[in-house]
PDB file of C-alpha atoms in Angstrom:
ATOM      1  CA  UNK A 109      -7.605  15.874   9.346  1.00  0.00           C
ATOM      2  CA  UNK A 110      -6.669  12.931   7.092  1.00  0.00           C
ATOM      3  CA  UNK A 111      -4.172  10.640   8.438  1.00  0.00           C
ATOM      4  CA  UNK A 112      -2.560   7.695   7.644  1.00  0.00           C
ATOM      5  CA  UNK A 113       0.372   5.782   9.005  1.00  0.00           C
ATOM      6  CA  UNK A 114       1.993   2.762   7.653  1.00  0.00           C
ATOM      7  CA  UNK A 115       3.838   0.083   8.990  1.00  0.00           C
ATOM      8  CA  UNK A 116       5.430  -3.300   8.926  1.00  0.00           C
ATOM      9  CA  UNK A 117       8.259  -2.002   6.408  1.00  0.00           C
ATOM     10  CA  UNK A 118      11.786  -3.866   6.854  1.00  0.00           C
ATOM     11  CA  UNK A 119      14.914  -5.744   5.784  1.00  0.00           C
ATOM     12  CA  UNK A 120      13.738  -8.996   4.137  1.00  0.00           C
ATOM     13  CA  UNK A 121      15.564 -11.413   2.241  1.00  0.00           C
ATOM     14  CA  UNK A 122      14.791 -12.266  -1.510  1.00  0.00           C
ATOM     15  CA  UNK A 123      11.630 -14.840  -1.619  1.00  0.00           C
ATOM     16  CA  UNK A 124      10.292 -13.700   2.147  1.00  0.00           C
ATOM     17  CA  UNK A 125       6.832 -12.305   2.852  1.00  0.00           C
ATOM     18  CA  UNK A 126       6.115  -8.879   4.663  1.00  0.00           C
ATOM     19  CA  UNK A 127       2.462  -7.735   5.904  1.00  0.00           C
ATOM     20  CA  UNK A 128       2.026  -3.450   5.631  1.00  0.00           C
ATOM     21  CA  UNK A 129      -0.459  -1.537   7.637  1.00  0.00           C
ATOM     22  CA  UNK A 130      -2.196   1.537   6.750  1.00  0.00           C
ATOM     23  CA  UNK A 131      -3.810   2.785   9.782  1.00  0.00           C
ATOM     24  CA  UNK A 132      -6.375   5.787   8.530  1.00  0.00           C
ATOM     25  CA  UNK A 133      -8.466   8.207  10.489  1.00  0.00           C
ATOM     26  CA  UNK A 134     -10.043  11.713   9.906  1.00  0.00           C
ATOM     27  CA  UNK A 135     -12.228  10.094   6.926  1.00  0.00           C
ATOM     28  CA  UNK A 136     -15.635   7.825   6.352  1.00  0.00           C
ATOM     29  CA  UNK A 137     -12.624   4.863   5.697  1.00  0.00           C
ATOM     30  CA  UNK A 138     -15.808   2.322   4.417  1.00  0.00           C
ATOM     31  CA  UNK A 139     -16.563   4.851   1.440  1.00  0.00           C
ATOM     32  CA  UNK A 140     -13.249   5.288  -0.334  1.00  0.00           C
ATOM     33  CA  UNK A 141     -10.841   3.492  -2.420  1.00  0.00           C
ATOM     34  CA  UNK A 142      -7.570   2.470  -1.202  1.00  0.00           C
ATOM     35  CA  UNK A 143      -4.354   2.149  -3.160  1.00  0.00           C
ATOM     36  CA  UNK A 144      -0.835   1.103  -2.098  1.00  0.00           C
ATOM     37  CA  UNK A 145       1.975   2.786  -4.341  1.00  0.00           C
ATOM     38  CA  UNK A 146       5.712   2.346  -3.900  1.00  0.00           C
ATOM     39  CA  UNK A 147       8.487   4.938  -5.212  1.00  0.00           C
ATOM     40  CA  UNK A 148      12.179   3.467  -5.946  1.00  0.00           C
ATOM     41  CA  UNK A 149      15.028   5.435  -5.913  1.00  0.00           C
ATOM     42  CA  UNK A 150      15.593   6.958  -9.080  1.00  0.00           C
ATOM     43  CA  UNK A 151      12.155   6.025 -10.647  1.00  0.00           C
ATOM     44  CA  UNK A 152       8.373   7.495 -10.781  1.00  0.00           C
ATOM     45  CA  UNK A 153       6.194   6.577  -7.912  1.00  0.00           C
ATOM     46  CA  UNK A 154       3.366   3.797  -9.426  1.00  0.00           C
ATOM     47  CA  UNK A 155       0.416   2.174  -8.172  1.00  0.00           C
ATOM     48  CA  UNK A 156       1.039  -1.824  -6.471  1.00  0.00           C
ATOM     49  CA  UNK A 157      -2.458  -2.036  -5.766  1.00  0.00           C
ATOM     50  CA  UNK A 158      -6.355  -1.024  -4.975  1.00  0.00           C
ATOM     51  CA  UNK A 159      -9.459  -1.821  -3.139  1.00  0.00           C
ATOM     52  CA  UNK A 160     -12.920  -0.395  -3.397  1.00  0.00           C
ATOM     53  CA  UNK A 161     -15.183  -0.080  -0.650  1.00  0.00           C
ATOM     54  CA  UNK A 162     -16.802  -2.990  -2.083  1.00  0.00           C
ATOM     55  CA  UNK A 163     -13.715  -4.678  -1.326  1.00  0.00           C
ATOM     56  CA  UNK A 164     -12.953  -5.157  -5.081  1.00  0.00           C
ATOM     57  CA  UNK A 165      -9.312  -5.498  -5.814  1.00  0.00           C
ATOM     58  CA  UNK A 166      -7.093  -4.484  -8.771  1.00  0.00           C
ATOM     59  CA  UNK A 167      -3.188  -4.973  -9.088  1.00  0.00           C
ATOM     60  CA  UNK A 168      -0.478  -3.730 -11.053  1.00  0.00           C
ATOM     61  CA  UNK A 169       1.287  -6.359 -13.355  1.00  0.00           C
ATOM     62  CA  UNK A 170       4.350  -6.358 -11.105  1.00  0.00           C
ATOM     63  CA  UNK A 171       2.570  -7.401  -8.085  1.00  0.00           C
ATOM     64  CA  UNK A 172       0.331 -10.211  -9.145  1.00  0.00           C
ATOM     65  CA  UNK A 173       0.496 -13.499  -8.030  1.00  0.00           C
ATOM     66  CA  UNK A 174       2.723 -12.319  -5.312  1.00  0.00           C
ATOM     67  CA  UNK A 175       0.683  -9.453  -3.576  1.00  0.00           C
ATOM     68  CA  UNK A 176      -2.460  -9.279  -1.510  1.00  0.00           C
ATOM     69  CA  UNK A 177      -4.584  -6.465  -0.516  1.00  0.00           C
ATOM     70  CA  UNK A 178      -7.547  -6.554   2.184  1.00  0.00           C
ATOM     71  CA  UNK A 179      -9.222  -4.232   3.607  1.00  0.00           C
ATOM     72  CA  UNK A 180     -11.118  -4.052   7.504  1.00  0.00           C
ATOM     73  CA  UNK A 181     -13.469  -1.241   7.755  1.00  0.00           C
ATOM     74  CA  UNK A 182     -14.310  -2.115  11.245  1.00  0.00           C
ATOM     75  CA  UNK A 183     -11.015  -1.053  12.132  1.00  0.00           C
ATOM     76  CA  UNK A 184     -10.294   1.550   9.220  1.00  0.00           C
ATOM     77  CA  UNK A 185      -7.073   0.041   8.193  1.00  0.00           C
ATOM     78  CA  UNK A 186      -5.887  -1.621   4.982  1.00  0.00           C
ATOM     79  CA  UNK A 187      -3.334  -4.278   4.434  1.00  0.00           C
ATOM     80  CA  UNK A 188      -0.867  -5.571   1.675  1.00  0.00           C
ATOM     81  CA  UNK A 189       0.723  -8.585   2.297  1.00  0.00           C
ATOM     82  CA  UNK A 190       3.359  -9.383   0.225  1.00  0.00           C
ATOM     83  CA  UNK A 191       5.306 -12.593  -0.629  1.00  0.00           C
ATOM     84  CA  UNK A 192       7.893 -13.978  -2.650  1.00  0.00           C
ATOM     85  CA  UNK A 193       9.966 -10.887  -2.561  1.00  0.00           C
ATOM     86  CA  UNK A 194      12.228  -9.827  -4.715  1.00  0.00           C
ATOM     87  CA  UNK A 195      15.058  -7.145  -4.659  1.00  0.00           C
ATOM     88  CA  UNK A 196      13.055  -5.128  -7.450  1.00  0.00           C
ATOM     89  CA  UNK A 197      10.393  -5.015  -4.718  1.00  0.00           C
ATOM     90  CA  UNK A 198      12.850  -2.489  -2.736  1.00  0.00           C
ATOM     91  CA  UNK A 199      11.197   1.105  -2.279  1.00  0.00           C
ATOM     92  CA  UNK A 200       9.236   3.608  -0.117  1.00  0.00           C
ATOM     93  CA  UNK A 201       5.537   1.768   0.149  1.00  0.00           C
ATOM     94  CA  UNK A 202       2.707   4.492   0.592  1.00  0.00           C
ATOM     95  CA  UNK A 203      -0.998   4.449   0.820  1.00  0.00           C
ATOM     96  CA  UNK A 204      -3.558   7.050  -0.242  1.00  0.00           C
ATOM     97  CA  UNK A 205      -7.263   8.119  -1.380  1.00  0.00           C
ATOM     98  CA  UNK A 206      -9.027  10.926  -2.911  1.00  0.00           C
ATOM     99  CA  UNK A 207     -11.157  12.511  -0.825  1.00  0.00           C
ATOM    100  CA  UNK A 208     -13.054  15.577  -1.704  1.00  0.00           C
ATOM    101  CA  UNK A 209     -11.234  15.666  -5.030  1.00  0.00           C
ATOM    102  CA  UNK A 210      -7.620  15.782  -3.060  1.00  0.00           C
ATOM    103  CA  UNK A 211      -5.109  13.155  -3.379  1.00  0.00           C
ATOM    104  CA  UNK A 212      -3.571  12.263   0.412  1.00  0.00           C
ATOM    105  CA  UNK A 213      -0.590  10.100   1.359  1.00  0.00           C
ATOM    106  CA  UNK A 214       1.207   8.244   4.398  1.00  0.00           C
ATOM    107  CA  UNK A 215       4.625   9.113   5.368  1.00  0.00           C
ATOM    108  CA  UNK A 216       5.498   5.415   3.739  1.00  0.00           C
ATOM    109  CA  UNK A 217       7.491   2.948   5.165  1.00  0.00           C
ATOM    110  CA  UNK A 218      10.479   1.228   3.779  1.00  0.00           C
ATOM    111  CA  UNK A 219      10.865  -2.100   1.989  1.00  0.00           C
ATOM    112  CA  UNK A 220      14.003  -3.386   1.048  1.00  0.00           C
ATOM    113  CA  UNK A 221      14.572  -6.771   0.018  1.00  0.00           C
ATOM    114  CA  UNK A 222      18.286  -7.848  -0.173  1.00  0.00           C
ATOM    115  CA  UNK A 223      20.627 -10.670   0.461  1.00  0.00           C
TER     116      UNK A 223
END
């Protein structure tokens, strides 16, 4: 029942920008949280970002200063735009809530930032 889809992954060179889309559906979107996570070859999947439904934002050291996330509950979809990219950046991007106590994720979408 919950769904979400990302987009707007891609080949990018170092110190470009790249807008994702998390497209949601089979939830109330406007009550819930929503994080963007990213998983690197090799390494532990961690959190890039979050937004309440207040539209309260939180980011992970790695991100800041660089990364932006918004949300649009009109059209249940949350965004992270990223900019100054570097190759570090490079992994699988996902986005996910809790919702009745279960943790749910997108199918991600791939970032990889390279010369």
């Amino acid at each position: 029942q919950v769904q979400f889809v990302e987009s707007g992954g891609g080949l990018v060179q170092p110190g470009g920008s790249l807008r994702l889309s998390c497209a949601t559906s089979g939830m109330t979107f406007s009550g819930y949280t929503m994080g963007w996570y990213r998983q690197a070859p090799g390494k532990q999947r961690e959190l890039v970002a979050s937004v309440t439904s207040n539209g309260n934002t939180n980011y992970a050291d790695s991100g800041k200063g660089r990364f932006t996330i918004s949300r649009d509950n009109a059209k249940k979809t949350v965004f992270l735009q990223m900019n100054s990219l570097k190759p570090e950046d490079t992994a699988v991007y996902y986005c996910s809530t809790v919702v009745l106590g279960k943790r749910y994720w997108g199918q991600g979408t791939q970032v990889t930032v390279s010369s």
